[in-house]
Amino acid sequence: MTPRRWLITGCSAGLGRVLAEAVLDRGDQAVVTARDPRSLEDLVAAHPGTCRAVALDVTREGDAAAAISVAEQEFGGLDVLVNNAGQGMVGAIEEGSPEEYRPLFETNVFGVIETTRAALPALRKAGGGRIVMMSSGAGIAGSAGSGYYNATKFAVEGLSEALAQEVAPFGIATIIVEPGPFRTEFLGRSMRMAAAEMPEYAGTAGGRRRYRAEHDGRQPGDPRKAIDVLLRAVDAEHPPLHLPLGAGVYAAARRKFAGFLQTMDEWEPLASRTAFEDA
């Protein structure tokens, strides 16, 4: 297989770091990015001919375009964009403050939009490629205590489904990756906690706070196995639009879809009769 040219956001840790290592180890070329590129110096040292480290804050205007320029200048183009940079937030909707949840949207939603917009000309010029959107199992089903994070990932899902239709004629496939809990730093330094903790929500959103405290570093998912599956999807002739990762995500999705279908069956006879009589 011809080596691919990648740009991956959020490579300092977690799944982004594991993906960057796997891509470089198999001989592909990659522009790896982080807010502080010094955290990526070991990757460049290990792969001096195929790796370039670039400072990229997805919320800062111009950073994404500059990183894409590096891919074009150093490697001659771009084949795969991975929107991986992101952060989480735990707290009930009433507990959250604008100072806490607005930055979440700036990174997880608007940062993804601007990075994707900046990369599309290069991907179209390459005559095809892949856009990998790192969503989450939280982008499939909402849960108490994760509402703000759910909202950002639901936005990524809708954006990506529309994008997939828009770029398919150019030979560009979109893959929405929906990981469950994998053993990374996500529940630690990448997780924002609402400062306000209201006793009224101890039995609902409070459960998510306890989950974070009890499962940080003990998540069941193996990041390397997740990346193996992701690479298979990227390499596939016909990649999946949705790629849930982890048995728990599949179980949660099936519970949601089963409940959704049951509600549709119960309410469709009444709720579908809403057109004008002459329509």
Short mmCIF file of N, CA and C in Angstrom, two decimals, residues 87-223:
data_model
loop_
_atom_site.label_atom_id
_atom_site.label_comp_id
_atom_site.label_asym_id
_atom_site.label_seq_id
_atom_site.Cartn_x
_atom_site.Cartn_y
_atom_site.Cartn_z
N GLN A 87 -11.73 17.62 24.65
CA GLN A 87 -11.75 17.55 26.11
C GLN A 87 -13.14 17.17 26.57
N GLY A 88 -13.24 16.73 27.81
CA GLY A 88 -14.52 16.31 28.36
C GLY A 88 -14.98 17.24 29.47
N MET A 89 -16.20 17.02 29.91
CA MET A 89 -16.74 17.79 31.04
C MET A 89 -17.77 16.95 31.77
N VAL A 90 -17.70 16.98 33.08
CA VAL A 90 -18.66 16.28 33.93
C VAL A 90 -19.39 17.31 34.78
N GLY A 91 -20.69 17.15 34.86
CA GLY A 91 -21.51 18.04 35.68
C GLY A 91 -22.93 18.09 35.16
N ALA A 92 -23.87 18.29 36.04
CA ALA A 92 -25.26 18.45 35.62
C ALA A 92 -25.41 19.74 34.82
N ILE A 93 -26.44 19.81 34.01
CA ILE A 93 -26.68 21.00 33.19
C ILE A 93 -26.79 22.23 34.08
N GLU A 94 -27.50 22.14 35.19
CA GLU A 94 -27.65 23.29 36.08
C GLU A 94 -26.34 23.64 36.77
N GLU A 95 -25.47 22.69 36.94
CA GLU A 95 -24.20 22.94 37.62
C GLU A 95 -23.19 23.68 36.74
N GLY A 96 -23.28 23.51 35.43
CA GLY A 96 -22.30 24.09 34.54
C GLY A 96 -22.41 25.60 34.42
N SER A 97 -21.29 26.25 34.20
CA SER A 97 -21.26 27.70 33.99
C SER A 97 -20.72 27.97 32.58
N PRO A 98 -21.05 29.14 32.00
CA PRO A 98 -20.54 29.45 30.66
C PRO A 98 -19.02 29.39 30.57
N GLU A 99 -18.35 29.81 31.64
CA GLU A 99 -16.88 29.77 31.64
C GLU A 99 -16.36 28.34 31.54
N GLU A 100 -17.17 27.37 31.93
CA GLU A 100 -16.76 25.98 31.88
C GLU A 100 -17.17 25.30 30.58
N TYR A 101 -18.41 25.54 30.11
CA TYR A 101 -18.86 24.78 28.95
C TYR A 101 -18.58 25.44 27.61
N ARG A 102 -18.43 26.76 27.56
CA ARG A 102 -18.14 27.39 26.26
C ARG A 102 -16.79 26.95 25.69
N PRO A 103 -15.72 26.87 26.49
CA PRO A 103 -14.46 26.36 25.94
C PRO A 103 -14.56 24.93 25.41
N LEU A 104 -15.45 24.14 26.01
CA LEU A 104 -15.67 22.78 25.54
C LEU A 104 -16.18 22.79 24.10
N PHE A 105 -17.12 23.67 23.82
CA PHE A 105 -17.66 23.78 22.46
C PHE A 105 -16.62 24.37 21.51
N GLU A 106 -15.81 25.31 22.00
CA GLU A 106 -14.78 25.91 21.14
C GLU A 106 -13.81 24.84 20.65
N THR A 107 -13.44 23.92 21.52
CA THR A 107 -12.50 22.86 21.14
C THR A 107 -13.18 21.74 20.38
N ASN A 108 -14.23 21.17 20.95
CA ASN A 108 -14.82 19.94 20.42
C ASN A 108 -15.66 20.15 19.17
N VAL A 109 -16.21 21.34 19.00
CA VAL A 109 -17.08 21.60 17.85
C VAL A 109 -16.45 22.60 16.89
N PHE A 110 -16.24 23.83 17.35
CA PHE A 110 -15.75 24.86 16.44
C PHE A 110 -14.32 24.58 15.99
N GLY A 111 -13.51 24.00 16.87
CA GLY A 111 -12.17 23.62 16.46
C GLY A 111 -12.17 22.56 15.38
N VAL A 112 -13.07 21.59 15.50
CA VAL A 112 -13.22 20.56 14.48
C VAL A 112 -13.68 21.16 13.15
N ILE A 113 -14.63 22.07 13.23
CA ILE A 113 -15.13 22.72 12.01
C ILE A 113 -14.00 23.44 11.28
N GLU A 114 -13.26 24.27 12.00
CA GLU A 114 -12.24 25.08 11.36
C GLU A 114 -11.08 24.23 10.83
N THR A 115 -10.70 23.19 11.55
CA THR A 115 -9.63 22.32 11.07
C THR A 115 -10.08 21.59 9.82
N THR A 116 -11.31 21.12 9.81
CA THR A 116 -11.83 20.42 8.63
C THR A 116 -11.92 21.35 7.43
N ARG A 117 -12.44 22.54 7.63
CA ARG A 117 -12.53 23.51 6.53
C ARG A 117 -11.16 23.81 5.95
N ALA A 118 -10.17 23.94 6.82
CA ALA A 118 -8.82 24.25 6.34
C ALA A 118 -8.22 23.09 5.55
N ALA A 119 -8.58 21.85 5.90
CA ALA A 119 -7.99 20.68 5.26
C ALA A 119 -8.66 20.29 3.96
N LEU A 120 -9.90 20.67 3.76
CA LEU A 120 -10.64 20.17 2.60
C LEU A 120 -9.99 20.51 1.26
N PRO A 121 -9.47 21.71 1.04
CA PRO A 121 -8.81 21.95 -0.26
C PRO A 121 -7.67 20.99 -0.54
N ALA A 122 -6.86 20.68 0.48
CA ALA A 122 -5.76 19.74 0.29
C ALA A 122 -6.26 18.33 0.01
N LEU A 123 -7.32 17.92 0.69
CA LEU A 123 -7.86 16.58 0.46
C LEU A 123 -8.47 16.48 -0.93
N ARG A 124 -9.17 17.52 -1.36
CA ARG A 124 -9.73 17.50 -2.71
C ARG A 124 -8.63 17.48 -3.76
N LYS A 125 -7.55 18.23 -3.51
CA LYS A 125 -6.43 18.26 -4.43
C LYS A 125 -5.77 16.89 -4.56
N ALA A 126 -5.77 16.14 -3.47
CA ALA A 126 -5.18 14.79 -3.48
C ALA A 126 -6.04 13.80 -4.26
N GLY A 127 -7.27 14.18 -4.57
CA GLY A 127 -8.14 13.30 -5.34
C GLY A 127 -8.84 12.23 -4.52
N GLY A 128 -8.91 12.43 -3.22
CA GLY A 128 -9.58 11.47 -2.34
C GLY A 128 -8.86 11.40 -1.02
N GLY A 129 -9.41 10.65 -0.10
CA GLY A 129 -8.78 10.53 1.20
C GLY A 129 -9.78 10.14 2.27
N ARG A 130 -9.41 10.43 3.50
CA ARG A 130 -10.23 10.07 4.65
C ARG A 130 -10.27 11.24 5.63
N ILE A 131 -11.43 11.47 6.20
CA ILE A 131 -11.58 12.39 7.33
C ILE A 131 -12.07 11.56 8.50
N VAL A 132 -11.26 11.48 9.55
CA VAL A 132 -11.61 10.71 10.74
C VAL A 132 -12.05 11.68 11.82
N MET A 133 -13.29 11.56 12.24
CA MET A 133 -13.85 12.40 13.30
C MET A 133 -13.91 11.58 14.58
N MET A 134 -13.12 11.98 15.57
CA MET A 134 -13.15 11.27 16.84
C MET A 134 -14.33 11.79 17.66
N SER A 135 -15.43 11.07 17.57
CA SER A 135 -16.61 11.38 18.38
C SER A 135 -16.48 10.60 19.68
N SER A 136 -17.52 9.91 20.08
CA SER A 136 -17.52 9.19 21.34
C SER A 136 -18.79 8.36 21.42
N GLY A 137 -18.78 7.35 22.29
CA GLY A 137 -20.05 6.71 22.61
C GLY A 137 -21.03 7.72 23.16
N ALA A 138 -20.50 8.82 23.75
CA ALA A 138 -21.35 9.90 24.24
C ALA A 138 -21.99 10.68 23.11
N GLY A 139 -21.56 10.45 21.87
CA GLY A 139 -22.22 11.05 20.72
C GLY A 139 -23.39 10.22 20.20
N ILE A 140 -23.58 9.04 20.78
CA ILE A 140 -24.69 8.17 20.40
C ILE A 140 -25.84 8.28 21.39
N ALA A 141 -25.53 8.29 22.67
CA ALA A 141 -26.56 8.32 23.71
C ALA A 141 -26.14 9.26 24.83
N GLY A 142 -27.08 10.08 25.27
CA GLY A 142 -26.81 11.00 26.36
C GLY A 142 -26.92 10.32 27.71
N SER A 143 -26.21 10.88 28.71
CA SER A 143 -26.29 10.33 30.05
C SER A 143 -26.14 11.44 31.07
N ALA A 144 -26.82 11.30 32.19
CA ALA A 144 -26.79 12.31 33.24
C ALA A 144 -25.36 12.59 33.68
N GLY A 145 -25.02 13.86 33.77
CA GLY A 145 -23.69 14.26 34.17
C GLY A 145 -22.74 14.51 33.02
N SER A 146 -23.15 14.11 31.82
CA SER A 146 -22.31 14.30 30.63
C SER A 146 -23.01 15.16 29.58
N GLY A 147 -24.03 15.89 29.97
CA GLY A 147 -24.84 16.60 28.99
C GLY A 147 -24.08 17.54 28.09
N TYR A 148 -23.16 18.31 28.66
CA TYR A 148 -22.42 19.25 27.83
C TYR A 148 -21.50 18.52 26.87
N TYR A 149 -20.84 17.49 27.35
CA TYR A 149 -19.98 16.69 26.48
C TYR A 149 -20.82 15.98 25.43
N ASN A 150 -21.97 15.42 25.84
CA ASN A 150 -22.88 14.81 24.88
C ASN A 150 -23.24 15.79 23.78
N ALA A 151 -23.54 17.03 24.16
CA ALA A 151 -23.96 18.03 23.18
C ALA A 151 -22.88 18.29 22.15
N THR A 152 -21.61 18.36 22.58
CA THR A 152 -20.54 18.59 21.61
C THR A 152 -20.38 17.41 20.68
N LYS A 153 -20.49 16.21 21.20
CA LYS A 153 -20.29 15.05 20.34
C LYS A 153 -21.50 14.78 19.45
N PHE A 154 -22.70 15.09 19.93
CA PHE A 154 -23.87 15.01 19.04
C PHE A 154 -23.69 15.98 17.88
N ALA A 155 -23.13 17.16 18.15
CA ALA A 155 -22.86 18.13 17.09
C ALA A 155 -21.87 17.57 16.08
N VAL A 156 -20.82 16.92 16.56
CA VAL A 156 -19.83 16.32 15.67
C VAL A 156 -20.48 15.25 14.80
N GLU A 157 -21.39 14.47 15.37
CA GLU A 157 -22.06 13.42 14.61
C GLU A 157 -22.89 14.01 13.47
N GLY A 158 -23.69 15.02 13.76
CA GLY A 158 -24.52 15.63 12.72
C GLY A 158 -23.69 16.30 11.66
N LEU A 159 -22.67 17.04 12.09
CA LEU A 159 -21.76 17.69 11.15
C LEU A 159 -21.12 16.66 10.23
N SER A 160 -20.68 15.56 10.79
CA SER A 160 -19.95 14.55 10.02
C SER A 160 -20.86 13.83 9.04
N GLU A 161 -22.09 13.56 9.43
CA GLU A 161 -23.01 12.89 8.51
C GLU A 161 -23.29 13.77 7.29
N ALA A 162 -23.45 15.08 7.52
CA ALA A 162 -23.65 16.00 6.40
C ALA A 162 -22.39 16.10 5.55
N LEU A 163 -21.24 16.22 6.22
CA LEU A 163 -19.97 16.31 5.52
C LEU A 163 -19.74 15.10 4.63
N ALA A 164 -20.07 13.93 5.13
CA ALA A 164 -19.85 12.70 4.36
C ALA A 164 -20.56 12.76 3.02
N GLN A 165 -21.76 13.30 3.00
CA GLN A 165 -22.51 13.41 1.75
C GLN A 165 -21.89 14.46 0.82
N GLU A 166 -21.36 15.52 1.40
CA GLU A 166 -20.81 16.61 0.60
C GLU A 166 -19.50 16.23 -0.07
N VAL A 167 -18.66 15.45 0.61
CA VAL A 167 -17.32 15.18 0.08
C VAL A 167 -17.21 13.84 -0.63
N ALA A 168 -18.24 13.01 -0.54
CA ALA A 168 -18.18 11.70 -1.20
C ALA A 168 -17.89 11.82 -2.70
N PRO A 169 -18.46 12.80 -3.42
CA PRO A 169 -18.15 12.90 -4.86
C PRO A 169 -16.68 13.17 -5.16
N PHE A 170 -15.92 13.64 -4.17
CA PHE A 170 -14.49 13.89 -4.37
C PHE A 170 -13.63 12.66 -4.02
N GLY A 171 -14.29 11.57 -3.66
CA GLY A 171 -13.55 10.38 -3.26
C GLY A 171 -13.06 10.42 -1.83
N ILE A 172 -13.64 11.31 -1.02
CA ILE A 172 -13.24 11.45 0.38
C ILE A 172 -14.27 10.74 1.25
N ALA A 173 -13.83 9.82 2.08
CA ALA A 173 -14.72 9.10 2.99
C ALA A 173 -14.60 9.69 4.39
N THR A 174 -15.71 9.77 5.08
CA THR A 174 -15.76 10.26 6.45
C THR A 174 -16.03 9.10 7.39
N ILE A 175 -15.24 9.01 8.45
CA ILE A 175 -15.40 7.95 9.44
C ILE A 175 -15.62 8.59 10.80
N ILE A 176 -16.76 8.33 11.41
CA ILE A 176 -17.07 8.85 12.73
C ILE A 176 -16.73 7.76 13.74
N VAL A 177 -15.68 7.98 14.51
CA VAL A 177 -15.22 6.98 15.48
C VAL A 177 -15.86 7.27 16.83
N GLU A 178 -16.47 6.25 17.43
CA GLU A 178 -17.24 6.41 18.67
C GLU A 178 -16.70 5.49 19.76
N PRO A 179 -15.58 5.90 20.38
CA PRO A 179 -14.97 5.03 21.40
C PRO A 179 -15.77 5.01 22.70
N GLY A 180 -15.70 3.87 23.36
CA GLY A 180 -16.16 3.78 24.73
C GLY A 180 -15.01 4.12 25.66
N PRO A 181 -15.01 3.60 26.89
CA PRO A 181 -13.93 3.92 27.84
C PRO A 181 -12.65 3.14 27.55
N PHE A 182 -11.62 3.85 27.14
CA PHE A 182 -10.31 3.26 26.90
C PHE A 182 -9.32 3.82 27.91
N ARG A 183 -8.32 3.04 28.23
CA ARG A 183 -7.39 3.38 29.30
C ARG A 183 -6.38 4.44 28.83
N THR A 184 -6.83 5.68 28.82
CA THR A 184 -6.01 6.83 28.49
C THR A 184 -6.13 7.84 29.62
N GLU A 185 -5.59 9.04 29.39
CA GLU A 185 -5.66 10.11 30.38
C GLU A 185 -6.98 10.87 30.32
N PHE A 186 -7.94 10.40 29.50
CA PHE A 186 -9.14 11.20 29.26
C PHE A 186 -9.92 11.50 30.53
N LEU A 187 -10.05 10.54 31.42
CA LEU A 187 -10.79 10.80 32.66
C LEU A 187 -9.97 11.61 33.66
N GLY A 188 -8.70 11.83 33.35
CA GLY A 188 -7.83 12.60 34.22
C GLY A 188 -7.71 14.03 33.77
N ARG A 189 -6.56 14.36 33.18
CA ARG A 189 -6.27 15.76 32.85
C ARG A 189 -7.14 16.32 31.72
N SER A 190 -7.73 15.44 30.91
CA SER A 190 -8.57 15.92 29.80
C SER A 190 -10.02 16.16 30.21
N MET A 191 -10.35 15.91 31.46
CA MET A 191 -11.74 16.01 31.91
C MET A 191 -11.94 17.24 32.78
N ARG A 192 -12.82 18.13 32.33
CA ARG A 192 -13.19 19.32 33.11
C ARG A 192 -14.34 18.95 34.04
N MET A 193 -14.27 19.39 35.29
CA MET A 193 -15.33 19.13 36.25
C MET A 193 -16.05 20.43 36.57
N ALA A 194 -17.37 20.41 36.54
CA ALA A 194 -18.12 21.59 36.95
C ALA A 194 -17.80 21.91 38.41
N ALA A 195 -17.43 23.16 38.67
CA ALA A 195 -17.04 23.54 40.03
C ALA A 195 -18.20 23.43 41.00
N ALA A 196 -19.38 23.78 40.53
CA ALA A 196 -20.57 23.69 41.39
C ALA A 196 -21.01 22.22 41.46
N GLU A 197 -21.23 21.75 42.66
CA GLU A 197 -21.71 20.39 42.85
C GLU A 197 -22.94 20.46 43.75
N MET A 198 -24.11 20.30 43.14
CA MET A 198 -25.37 20.48 43.85
C MET A 198 -25.87 19.15 44.41
N PRO A 199 -26.24 19.13 45.69
CA PRO A 199 -26.72 17.87 46.28
C PRO A 199 -27.99 17.35 45.60
N GLU A 200 -28.75 18.24 44.97
CA GLU A 200 -29.98 17.82 44.30
C GLU A 200 -29.70 16.82 43.17
N TYR A 201 -28.48 16.84 42.64
CA TYR A 201 -28.16 15.96 41.52
C TYR A 201 -27.24 14.80 41.91
N ALA A 202 -27.09 14.57 43.20
CA ALA A 202 -26.19 13.50 43.66
C ALA A 202 -26.60 12.14 43.10
N GLY A 203 -27.90 11.90 42.97
CA GLY A 203 -28.37 10.60 42.51
C GLY A 203 -28.39 10.44 41.00
N THR A 204 -28.14 11.50 40.25
CA THR A 204 -28.14 11.42 38.78
C THR A 204 -26.77 11.79 38.24
N ALA A 205 -26.53 13.08 38.04
CA ALA A 205 -25.24 13.52 37.51
C ALA A 205 -24.09 13.16 38.45
N GLY A 206 -24.38 13.07 39.73
CA GLY A 206 -23.34 12.70 40.68
C GLY A 206 -22.72 11.35 40.40
N GLY A 207 -23.49 10.47 39.78
CA GLY A 207 -22.95 9.17 39.42
C GLY A 207 -21.80 9.27 38.43
N ARG A 208 -21.86 10.26 37.54
CA ARG A 208 -20.78 10.45 36.58
C ARG A 208 -19.52 10.96 37.26
N ARG A 209 -19.69 11.79 38.28
CA ARG A 209 -18.52 12.24 39.05
C ARG A 209 -17.86 11.05 39.74
N ARG A 210 -18.67 10.18 40.32
CA ARG A 210 -18.11 9.02 41.00
C ARG A 210 -17.44 8.08 40.00
N TYR A 211 -18.05 7.92 38.84
CA TYR A 211 -17.46 7.06 37.81
C TYR A 211 -16.08 7.57 37.43
N ARG A 212 -15.96 8.85 37.24
CA ARG A 212 -14.67 9.43 36.86
C ARG A 212 -13.61 9.14 37.93
N ALA A 213 -13.98 9.37 39.18
CA ALA A 213 -13.03 9.17 40.26
C ALA A 213 -12.62 7.71 40.40
N GLU A 214 -13.56 6.80 40.18
CA GLU A 214 -13.30 5.38 40.42
C GLU A 214 -12.67 4.65 39.23
N HIS A 215 -12.83 5.21 38.01
CA HIS A 215 -12.39 4.48 36.83
C HIS A 215 -11.21 5.11 36.10
N ASP A 216 -10.74 6.26 36.54
CA ASP A 216 -9.58 6.87 35.90
C ASP A 216 -8.39 5.92 36.02
N GLY A 217 -7.86 5.51 34.87
CA GLY A 217 -6.75 4.57 34.85
C GLY A 217 -7.17 3.11 34.94
N ARG A 218 -8.48 2.85 35.03
CA ARG A 218 -8.97 1.47 35.14
C ARG A 218 -9.97 1.13 34.04
N GLN A 219 -10.02 1.95 33.00
CA GLN A 219 -10.95 1.69 31.90
C GLN A 219 -10.61 0.36 31.23
N PRO A 220 -11.62 -0.36 30.75
CA PRO A 220 -11.36 -1.70 30.21
C PRO A 220 -10.73 -1.72 28.84
N GLY A 221 -10.87 -0.64 28.06
CA GLY A 221 -10.43 -0.67 26.68
C GLY A 221 -8.93 -0.52 26.51
N ASP A 222 -8.36 -1.31 25.58
CA ASP A 222 -6.94 -1.24 25.24
C ASP A 222 -6.78 -0.27 24.07
N PRO A 223 -6.12 0.87 24.25
CA PRO A 223 -6.00 1.86 23.16
C PRO A 223 -5.37 1.29 21.90
#
